[in-house]
CSV table of C-alpha atoms (C1' of nucleotides) in Angstrom, one decimal:
chain,number,residue,atom,x,y,z
A,1,MET,CA,14.8,2.0,-26.4
A,2,THR,CA,16.0,-1.7,-26.6
A,3,PHE,CA,14.0,-3.7,-24.2
A,4,THR,CA,16.2,-6.7,-23.4
A,5,PRO,CA,15.0,-9.6,-21.1
A,6,LEU,CA,17.1,-8.3,-18.2
A,7,LEU,CA,15.3,-5.0,-18.4
A,8,GLN,CA,12.0,-6.7,-18.9
A,9,SER,CA,12.4,-8.7,-15.8
A,10,PHE,CA,12.9,-5.6,-13.7
A,11,VAL,CA,10.0,-3.7,-15.3
A,12,MET,CA,7.6,-6.7,-14.8
A,13,HIS,CA,8.7,-7.2,-11.2
A,14,PHE,CA,8.1,-3.5,-10.6
A,15,GLY,CA,4.7,-3.9,-12.0
A,16,GLU,CA,3.9,-6.7,-9.6
A,17,MET,CA,5.2,-4.6,-6.7
A,18,GLY,CA,3.4,-1.6,-7.9
A,19,SER,CA,0.2,-2.6,-6.2
A,20,ARG,CA,2.0,-2.8,-2.9
A,21,TRP,CA,3.4,0.6,-3.4
A,22,GLY,CA,0.1,2.3,-4.1
A,23,PHE,CA,-0.4,2.2,-7.8
A,24,ASN,CA,-1.5,-0.5,-10.2
A,25,ARG,CA,0.5,-2.9,-12.3
A,26,THR,CA,0.7,-0.9,-15.5
A,27,VAL,CA,1.6,2.3,-13.7
A,28,GLY,CA,4.4,0.4,-12.0
A,29,GLN,CA,5.7,-0.9,-15.2
A,30,MET,CA,5.5,2.5,-16.9
A,31,TYR,CA,7.5,4.1,-14.1
A,32,ALA,CA,10.1,1.4,-14.0
A,33,LEU,CA,10.5,1.8,-17.8
A,34,LEU,CA,11.0,5.6,-17.5
A,35,VAL,CA,13.5,5.1,-14.7
A,36,ILE,CA,15.8,2.8,-16.7
A,37,SER,CA,15.4,4.6,-20.0
A,38,ASP,CA,18.3,6.8,-20.9
A,39,GLU,CA,16.1,9.0,-23.1
A,40,PRO,CA,12.6,10.4,-22.7
A,41,LEU,CA,9.8,8.3,-24.1
A,42,SER,CA,6.5,9.2,-25.8
A,43,ALA,CA,3.3,7.8,-24.7
A,44,ASN,CA,3.3,5.7,-27.9
A,45,ASP,CA,6.8,4.3,-27.1
A,46,ILE,CA,5.5,3.3,-23.7
A,47,ALA,CA,2.3,1.7,-25.1
A,48,GLU,CA,4.3,-0.3,-27.6
A,49,THR,CA,7.0,-1.4,-25.4
A,50,LEU,CA,4.7,-2.7,-22.7
A,51,SER,CA,1.9,-3.8,-25.1
A,52,ILE,CA,-0.8,-1.9,-23.3
A,53,SER,CA,-3.4,0.4,-24.8
A,54,ARG,CA,-2.8,4.0,-25.6
A,55,GLY,CA,-5.6,5.1,-23.3
A,56,ASN,CA,-4.2,3.2,-20.4
A,57,VAL,CA,-0.9,4.9,-20.9
A,58,SER,CA,-2.5,8.3,-20.8
A,59,MET,CA,-4.2,7.5,-17.5
A,60,GLY,CA,-1.1,6.1,-16.1
A,61,LEU,CA,1.0,9.1,-17.0
A,62,LYS,CA,-1.7,11.3,-15.3
A,63,GLU,CA,-1.3,9.3,-12.2
A,64,LEU,CA,2.4,9.4,-12.2
A,65,GLN,CA,2.2,13.1,-12.6
A,66,SER,CA,-0.1,13.3,-9.7
A,67,TRP,CA,2.6,11.6,-7.7
A,68,ARG,CA,5.0,14.1,-9.2
A,69,LEU,CA,7.3,11.3,-10.4
A,70,VAL,CA,7.6,12.1,-14.0
A,71,GLN,CA,8.5,15.1,-15.9
A,72,GLN,CA,7.2,16.2,-19.3
A,73,HIS,CA,9.8,17.0,-21.9
A,74,HIS,CA,9.5,18.5,-25.4
A,75,LYS,CA,11.6,17.9,-28.4
A,76,PRO,CA,12.0,20.9,-30.7
A,77,GLY,CA,10.0,20.4,-34.0
A,78,ASP,CA,8.1,17.5,-32.5
A,79,ARG,CA,4.5,17.8,-31.3
A,80,LYS,CA,4.6,14.7,-29.3
A,81,ASP,CA,4.9,14.8,-25.5
A,82,TYR,CA,7.9,13.0,-24.1
A,83,PHE,CA,8.3,11.8,-20.5
A,84,MET,CA,11.1,11.0,-18.2
A,85,ALA,CA,11.5,9.9,-14.6
A,86,LEU,CA,12.1,12.6,-12.0
A,87,GLY,CA,15.7,13.5,-11.1
A,88,SER,CA,17.6,11.6,-8.5
A,89,VAL,CA,16.7,8.4,-6.6
A,90,TRP,CA,16.5,10.6,-3.5
A,91,ASP,CA,14.0,12.8,-5.1
A,92,MET,CA,11.9,9.8,-6.1
A,93,ALA,CA,12.0,8.4,-2.6
A,94,GLN,CA,11.0,11.7,-1.1
A,95,ARG,CA,8.0,12.0,-3.5
A,96,VAL,CA,6.8,8.5,-2.8
A,97,LEU,CA,7.1,9.0,0.9
A,98,GLU,CA,5.4,12.3,0.8
A,99,GLU,CA,2.5,11.2,-1.4
A,100,ARG,CA,2.0,8.1,0.7
A,101,ARG,CA,1.9,10.2,3.8
A,102,LYS,CA,-0.8,12.3,2.2
A,103,ARG,CA,-2.8,9.4,1.1
A,104,GLU,CA,-2.3,7.0,4.1
A,105,ILE,CA,-1.8,9.2,7.1
A,106,ASP,CA,-3.4,12.6,6.6
A,107,PRO,CA,-7.0,11.5,6.3
A,108,THR,CA,-6.8,9.3,9.3
A,109,LEU,CA,-5.1,12.0,11.4
A,110,SER,CA,-8.0,14.4,10.5
A,111,LEU,CA,-10.6,11.8,11.4
A,112,LEU,CA,-8.9,11.2,14.7
A,113,ARG,CA,-8.9,14.8,15.6
A,114,THR,CA,-12.6,15.1,15.1
A,115,ILE,CA,-13.2,11.9,17.1
A,116,LEU,CA,-11.0,13.1,20.0
A,117,LEU,CA,-13.0,16.3,20.2
A,118,GLU,CA,-16.2,14.5,21.2
A,119,SER,CA,-16.8,13.8,24.8
A,120,PRO,CA,-17.0,10.0,25.5
A,121,ALA,CA,-20.6,8.7,25.9
A,122,ASN,CA,-19.6,5.7,28.0
A,123,GLU,CA,-16.8,3.6,29.4
A,124,GLN,CA,-16.1,1.9,26.1
A,125,GLU,CA,-15.8,5.2,24.2
A,126,ALA,CA,-13.5,6.6,26.9
A,127,TYR,CA,-11.2,3.6,26.5
A,128,ALA,CA,-11.3,3.9,22.7
A,129,GLN,CA,-10.4,7.5,22.9
A,130,SER,CA,-7.4,6.9,25.1
A,131,ARG,CA,-6.2,4.4,22.6
A,132,LEU,CA,-6.9,6.6,19.6
A,133,ASN,CA,-5.2,9.5,21.3
A,134,GLU,CA,-2.0,7.4,21.4
A,135,VAL,CA,-2.4,6.6,17.7
A,136,HIS,CA,-3.0,10.3,17.0
A,137,ASP,CA,0.2,11.4,18.8
A,138,LEU,CA,2.2,8.8,17.0
A,139,LEU,CA,0.9,9.7,13.6
A,140,GLU,CA,1.4,13.4,14.3
A,141,ASN,CA,5.0,12.8,15.4
A,142,VAL,CA,5.8,10.7,12.3
A,143,THR,CA,4.2,13.4,10.1
A,144,HIS,CA,6.2,16.2,11.6
A,145,TRP,CA,9.4,14.2,11.6
A,146,SER,CA,9.1,13.2,7.9
A,147,GLN,CA,8.3,16.7,6.9
A,148,GLU,CA,11.4,18.0,8.6
A,149,LEU,CA,13.6,15.3,7.3
A,150,GLN,CA,12.6,16.5,3.8
A,151,HIS,CA,14.5,19.7,4.4
A,152,LEU,CA,17.7,17.9,5.3
A,153,SER,CA,20.2,17.6,2.5
A,154,PRO,CA,20.7,14.1,0.9
A,155,GLU,CA,24.2,14.0,2.4
A,156,LYS,CA,23.0,14.6,5.9
A,157,LEU,CA,20.3,12.0,5.5
A,158,GLU,CA,22.8,9.6,4.3
A,159,THR,CA,25.0,10.3,7.3
A,160,LEU,CA,22.0,9.8,9.5
A,161,MET,CA,21.1,6.5,7.9
A,162,LYS,CA,24.7,5.2,8.0
A,163,LEU,CA,24.7,6.1,11.7
A,164,GLY,CA,21.9,3.6,12.3
A,165,ALA,CA,21.4,2.7,15.9
A,166,GLY,CA,24.5,4.8,16.7
A,167,VAL,CA,22.1,7.6,16.7
A,168,GLY,CA,21.2,6.6,20.3
A,169,LYS,CA,24.6,7.5,21.4
A,170,VAL,CA,24.5,10.8,19.7
A,171,LEU,CA,21.3,11.6,21.4
A,172,ASP,CA,22.8,10.9,24.8
A,173,MET,CA,25.7,13.1,23.9
A,174,LYS,CA,23.3,15.9,22.9
A,175,ASP,CA,21.5,15.7,26.2
A,176,LYS,CA,24.8,16.1,28.1
A,177,LEU,CA,26.1,18.9,25.9
A,178,LEU,CA,22.9,20.9,25.5
A,179,PRO,CA,21.1,20.6,28.8
A,180,SER,CA,19.6,24.1,28.2
A,181,LYS,CA,17.1,23.0,25.6
A,182,ARG,CA,14.0,21.1,26.5
A,183,ASN,CA,13.7,17.4,25.7
B,1,MET,CA,-18.8,-4.3,23.3
B,2,THR,CA,-21.1,-1.4,22.6
B,3,PHE,CA,-20.6,-0.2,19.2
B,4,THR,CA,-21.7,3.5,19.2
B,5,PRO,CA,-21.7,5.6,16.0
B,6,LEU,CA,-18.6,7.4,17.1
B,7,LEU,CA,-16.7,4.1,17.3
B,8,GLN,CA,-18.3,2.9,14.1
B,9,SER,CA,-17.1,5.9,12.2
B,10,PHE,CA,-13.5,5.1,13.2
B,11,VAL,CA,-13.8,1.4,12.4
B,12,MET,CA,-15.3,2.1,8.9
B,13,HIS,CA,-12.7,4.7,8.1
B,14,PHE,CA,-10.0,2.3,9.1
B,15,GLY,CA,-11.6,-0.2,6.8
B,16,GLU,CA,-11.4,2.2,3.9
B,17,MET,CA,-7.8,3.0,4.7
B,18,GLY,CA,-7.0,-0.7,5.1
B,19,SER,CA,-6.5,-1.1,1.4
B,20,ARG,CA,-3.9,1.6,1.4
B,21,TRP,CA,-2.1,0.0,4.3
B,22,GLY,CA,-1.8,-3.3,2.7
B,23,PHE,CA,-4.8,-5.3,3.8
B,24,ASN,CA,-8.4,-5.4,2.7
B,25,ARG,CA,-11.4,-3.6,4.0
B,26,THR,CA,-12.8,-6.1,6.4
B,27,VAL,CA,-9.3,-6.9,7.8
B,28,GLY,CA,-8.9,-3.2,8.5
B,29,GLN,CA,-12.3,-3.0,10.2
B,30,MET,CA,-11.5,-6.0,12.3
B,31,TYR,CA,-8.2,-4.6,13.4
B,32,ALA,CA,-9.7,-1.2,14.3
B,33,LEU,CA,-12.3,-2.9,16.3
B,34,LEU,CA,-9.8,-4.9,18.3
B,35,VAL,CA,-7.7,-1.8,18.9
B,36,ILE,CA,-10.6,0.1,20.4
B,37,SER,CA,-12.2,-2.7,22.3
B,38,ASP,CA,-11.4,-2.8,26.0
B,39,GLU,CA,-11.9,-6.6,26.2
B,40,PRO,CA,-10.9,-9.5,24.0
B,41,LEU,CA,-13.4,-10.4,21.3
B,42,SER,CA,-14.4,-13.8,20.0
B,43,ALA,CA,-14.6,-14.4,16.2
B,44,ASN,CA,-18.3,-14.5,16.5
B,45,ASP,CA,-18.4,-11.1,18.3
B,46,ILE,CA,-16.4,-9.6,15.4
B,47,ALA,CA,-18.6,-11.2,12.8
B,48,GLU,CA,-21.8,-9.9,14.5
B,49,THR,CA,-20.5,-6.4,15.2
B,50,LEU,CA,-19.2,-5.9,11.7
B,51,SER,CA,-22.0,-7.9,9.9
B,52,ILE,CA,-19.6,-10.0,8.0
B,53,SER,CA,-19.4,-13.8,7.6
B,54,ARG,CA,-17.8,-16.1,10.0
B,55,GLY,CA,-15.5,-17.5,7.4
B,56,ASN,CA,-14.3,-14.0,6.4
B,57,VAL,CA,-13.5,-13.3,10.0
B,58,SER,CA,-11.5,-16.5,10.3
B,59,MET,CA,-9.4,-15.6,7.2
B,60,GLY,CA,-9.0,-12.0,8.4
B,61,LEU,CA,-7.7,-13.1,11.8
B,62,LYS,CA,-5.3,-15.4,10.1
B,63,GLU,CA,-4.0,-12.4,8.1
B,64,LEU,CA,-3.8,-10.2,11.2
B,65,GLN,CA,-1.8,-13.0,12.9
B,66,SER,CA,0.6,-13.1,9.9
B,67,TRP,CA,1.2,-9.5,10.5
B,68,ARG,CA,1.6,-10.3,14.2
B,69,LEU,CA,-0.8,-7.6,15.1
B,70,VAL,CA,-3.2,-9.6,17.2
B,71,GLN,CA,-2.9,-11.9,20.1
B,72,GLN,CA,-4.9,-14.9,21.0
B,73,HIS,CA,-6.3,-15.0,24.4
B,74,HIS,CA,-8.1,-17.8,26.3
B,75,LYS,CA,-10.8,-17.4,29.0
B,76,PRO,CA,-10.8,-20.2,31.6
B,77,GLY,CA,-13.7,-22.6,31.2
B,78,ASP,CA,-14.5,-21.2,27.6
B,79,ARG,CA,-13.6,-23.1,24.6
B,80,LYS,CA,-13.8,-20.1,22.3
B,81,ASP,CA,-10.7,-18.2,21.1
B,82,TYR,CA,-10.6,-14.6,21.9
B,83,PHE,CA,-8.5,-12.0,20.2
B,84,MET,CA,-7.0,-8.7,21.2
B,85,ALA,CA,-4.8,-6.1,19.5
B,86,LEU,CA,-1.1,-6.3,20.2
B,87,GLY,CA,0.3,-4.2,23.1
B,88,SER,CA,1.2,-0.6,22.7
B,89,VAL,CA,0.8,1.7,19.8
B,90,TRP,CA,4.6,1.6,19.2
B,91,ASP,CA,4.6,-2.1,19.0
B,92,MET,CA,1.8,-1.9,16.3
B,93,ALA,CA,3.7,0.7,14.4
B,94,GLN,CA,6.9,-1.4,14.5
B,95,ARG,CA,5.0,-4.4,13.2
B,96,VAL,CA,3.4,-2.6,10.4
B,97,LEU,CA,6.7,-1.1,9.3
B,98,GLU,CA,8.5,-4.4,9.6
B,99,GLU,CA,5.9,-6.3,7.7
B,100,ARG,CA,5.7,-3.8,5.0
B,101,ARG,CA,9.4,-3.8,4.6
B,102,LYS,CA,9.3,-7.5,4.1
B,103,ARG,CA,6.6,-7.3,1.6
B,104,GLU,CA,7.4,-4.1,-0.3
B,105,ILE,CA,11.2,-3.8,-0.2
B,106,ASP,CA,12.8,-7.1,0.4
B,107,PRO,CA,11.7,-8.8,-2.8
B,108,THR,CA,12.7,-5.9,-4.9
B,109,LEU,CA,16.1,-5.7,-3.2
B,110,SER,CA,16.8,-9.4,-4.0
B,111,LEU,CA,15.8,-8.9,-7.7
B,112,LEU,CA,18.0,-5.9,-7.9
B,113,ARG,CA,20.9,-7.9,-6.6
B,114,THR,CA,20.6,-10.5,-9.3
B,115,ILE,CA,20.2,-7.9,-12.0
B,116,LEU,CA,23.3,-6.1,-10.9
B,117,LEU,CA,25.3,-9.2,-11.1
B,118,GLU,CA,24.8,-9.6,-14.8
B,119,SER,CA,27.2,-7.8,-17.1
B,120,PRO,CA,25.4,-5.2,-19.3
B,121,ALA,CA,24.7,-6.3,-22.8
B,122,ASN,CA,24.6,-2.8,-24.3
B,123,GLU,CA,24.6,0.9,-23.7
B,124,GLN,CA,21.0,0.9,-22.6
B,125,GLU,CA,21.5,-1.9,-20.0
B,126,ALA,CA,24.6,-0.2,-18.7
B,127,TYR,CA,22.6,3.0,-18.1
B,128,ALA,CA,19.8,1.0,-16.5
B,129,GLN,CA,22.2,-0.8,-14.2
B,130,SER,CA,23.7,2.5,-13.0
B,131,ARG,CA,20.3,3.7,-12.2
B,132,LEU,CA,19.2,0.5,-10.5
B,133,ASN,CA,22.4,0.5,-8.5
B,134,GLU,CA,21.4,3.8,-6.9
B,135,VAL,CA,18.0,2.4,-6.1
B,136,HIS,CA,19.6,-0.7,-4.6
B,137,ASP,CA,21.8,1.4,-2.4
B,138,LEU,CA,19.0,3.5,-1.2
B,139,LEU,CA,16.7,0.5,-0.4
B,140,GLU,CA,19.6,-1.2,1.4
B,141,ASN,CA,20.3,1.9,3.5
B,142,VAL,CA,16.7,2.2,4.4
B,143,THR,CA,16.4,-1.4,5.4
B,144,HIS,CA,19.5,-1.3,7.6
B,145,TRP,CA,18.3,1.9,9.2
B,146,SER,CA,14.8,0.7,10.0
B,147,GLN,CA,16.2,-2.5,11.4
B,148,GLU,CA,18.5,-0.7,13.7
B,149,LEU,CA,15.8,1.8,14.8
B,150,GLN,CA,13.7,-1.1,15.9
B,151,HIS,CA,16.3,-1.8,18.6
B,152,LEU,CA,16.1,1.7,19.9
B,153,SER,CA,13.8,2.2,23.0
B,154,PRO,CA,10.4,4.0,22.4
B,155,GLU,CA,11.7,6.9,24.5
B,156,LYS,CA,14.8,7.4,22.4
B,157,LEU,CA,12.7,7.2,19.2
B,158,GLU,CA,10.4,9.8,20.6
B,159,THR,CA,13.3,12.1,21.4
B,160,LEU,CA,14.6,11.6,17.9
B,161,MET,CA,11.3,12.4,16.4
B,162,LYS,CA,10.7,15.5,18.4
B,163,LEU,CA,14.2,16.6,17.5
B,164,GLY,CA,13.1,16.7,13.8
B,165,ALA,CA,15.3,18.6,11.6
B,166,GLY,CA,17.3,19.6,14.6
B,167,VAL,CA,19.0,16.3,14.1
B,168,GLY,CA,21.1,18.0,11.4
B,169,LYS,CA,22.7,20.2,14.1
B,170,VAL,CA,23.3,17.2,16.3
B,171,LEU,CA,25.0,15.5,13.4
B,172,ASP,CA,27.3,18.5,12.9
B,173,MET,CA,28.1,18.5,16.6
B,174,LYS,CA,29.0,14.8,16.4
B,175,ASP,CA,31.4,15.4,13.6
B,176,LYS,CA,33.2,18.1,15.6
B,177,LEU,CA,33.3,16.1,18.7
B,178,LEU,CA,34.1,12.7,17.4
B,179,PRO,CA,36.4,13.3,14.4
B,180,SER,CA,38.1,10.0,15.0
B,181,LYS,CA,35.1,8.0,13.7
B,182,ARG,CA,34.6,7.7,9.9
B,183,ASN,CA,31.6,9.5,8.4
C,1,DC,C1',-16.6,-43.6,20.8
C,2,DT,C1',-20.1,-39.8,20.3
C,3,DG,C1',-21.6,-35.6,19.7
C,4,DA,C1',-21.6,-30.7,20.8
C,5,DA,C1',-19.0,-26.5,20.3
C,6,DG,C1',-16.0,-24.4,17.9
C,7,DT,C1',-12.7,-23.3,13.7
C,8,DT,C1',-11.1,-23.6,9.0
C,9,DT,C1',-11.4,-24.3,4.2
C,10,DC,C1',-12.8,-23.4,-0.3
C,11,DA,C1',-16.0,-23.4,-4.5
C,12,DG,C1',-18.8,-20.2,-6.2
C,13,DT,C1',-20.6,-15.5,-6.3
C,14,DA,C1',-20.3,-10.6,-5.7
C,15,DA,C1',-17.8,-6.4,-5.7
C,16,DT,C1',-14.1,-3.8,-7.2
C,17,DT,C1',-10.4,-2.5,-10.0
C,18,DT,C1',-8.1,-2.3,-14.2
C,19,DC,C1',-7.8,-2.1,-19.2
C,20,DT,C1',-9.3,-1.3,-23.9
C,21,DG,C1',-10.5,1.1,-27.9
C,22,DA,C1',-13.4,4.2,-30.2
C,23,DA,C1',-15.0,8.8,-30.0
C,24,DA,C1',-14.4,13.4,-28.4
C,25,DA,C1',-11.4,17.0,-27.5
C,26,DC,C1',-7.4,19.5,-28.1
C,27,DT,C1',-3.6,22.2,-30.7
C,28,DA,C1',-0.6,23.8,-34.2
C,29,DT,C1',-0.2,24.8,-38.9
C,30,DA,C1',-1.6,26.2,-43.4
D,1,DT,C1',-11.5,27.7,-41.1
D,2,DA,C1',-10.1,23.1,-42.2
D,3,DT,C1',-7.3,19.3,-41.1
D,4,DA,C1',-3.8,16.3,-39.5
D,5,DG,C1',-1.4,14.8,-35.5
D,6,DT,C1',-1.8,14.1,-31.0
D,7,DT,C1',-3.9,13.4,-26.2
D,8,DT,C1',-7.8,12.5,-23.1
D,9,DT,C1',-12.1,10.5,-21.8
D,10,DC,C1',-15.1,7.1,-20.5
D,11,DA,C1',-18.5,3.1,-21.3
D,12,DG,C1',-18.2,-1.4,-21.3
D,13,DA,C1',-15.3,-5.8,-21.1
D,14,DA,C1',-11.9,-8.4,-18.7
D,15,DA,C1',-9.3,-9.5,-14.8
D,16,DT,C1',-8.7,-9.5,-10.1
D,17,DT,C1',-9.8,-9.5,-5.4
D,18,DA,C1',-12.9,-10.1,-1.6
D,19,DC,C1',-16.8,-12.4,0.7
D,20,DT,C1',-20.2,-15.9,1.7
D,21,DG,C1',-21.9,-20.0,3.6
D,22,DA,C1',-22.1,-24.8,3.7
D,23,DA,C1',-19.1,-28.7,4.4
D,24,DA,C1',-15.1,-30.6,6.4
D,25,DC,C1',-12.3,-30.6,10.1
D,26,DT,C1',-10.7,-30.3,15.2
D,27,DT,C1',-11.1,-30.6,20.0
D,28,DC,C1',-12.8,-31.8,24.1
D,29,DA,C1',-16.2,-33.6,27.7
D,30,DG,C1',-19.0,-37.3,28.9
DNA sequence: CTGAAGTTTCAGTAATTTCTGAAAACTATA
DNA sequence: TATAGTTTTCAGAAATTACTGAAACTTCAG
């Protein structure tokens, strides 16, 4: 692929942001490259384009696969592995959110559960537990919610987003129309 | 404050997770400590409890203040500064989300805007732009949405979360009942 | 104005993370 | 089975990030 300055600027930026998004610079660059490439790239293509070592590319691809953000692709009569970014932008966003939930929230949630099972040894622990209980409930809510949203179609999600704060009104409406259900 | 093993385990865990949440280990520990403490702590209290240097605490508090997660607090007749975690768990969550949006999404959004203003120099750039355009729209949607959600009351937010995927049905309902509005 | 009590800064060091490149391990073909 | 093309691994080097502690700074009371 031709790597013009315009494309380069995006790839480099994404590398910088990468660390904030949970992966390192080169992994960020690799992913950006795959996203904007109109054809699958081999590990060598990537290493050359970004001027990074072959070994680094191999590790980076492994990481991107663990995030399930890239797809492997084979060309007939060619032994090399080719890679491309996963489907739609929505798919990508879902993957990133899901993986981050797994890495950032799940472990904390499980620790909180065990902490909350203990009976408090003193005042201070009792206070801490009450605080942690709130955190636990919040994280659990967020987790459930994000899991359920994943089952919504992209169109519905878009409607929901466009609705924005208007969702408050819809909720009021629901309460009036469906008083049978709890909540 | 008494720093029992139970509390310690949480503080240390939060330190480890800290890096995934956008701040470093000690900042994570400091924040955890403030969250579970029932009284405001001085910088010295923090340094001692966590066995870290006074200078590090000073920098960490500065960072937590930049996230607007801690509040300064003065005791009458005492020149020391005391610190406590910000209000409710919801407030904390909002702050973290907002700050992360600023750090993770905003810069990318602004770069995407400038890239999309350029006219594509070749096939490859045209393809890249179409892809980046999708990313741009998604990020913009997410940004607007999260901003609007911040204006919803905690109770409404909780209702929305508990609703989960059920929100899809409510959206259908809305379309039937309010066919006048677009979307 | 002085000095005691406190906070912040920052140069240097320590710890951690990332990257390289050569070697080992695959894998398909002959 | 040998071998050529390819990918993976991983020890060590390089780069980055975090932490310490002493010095500089600030603030306030006397």
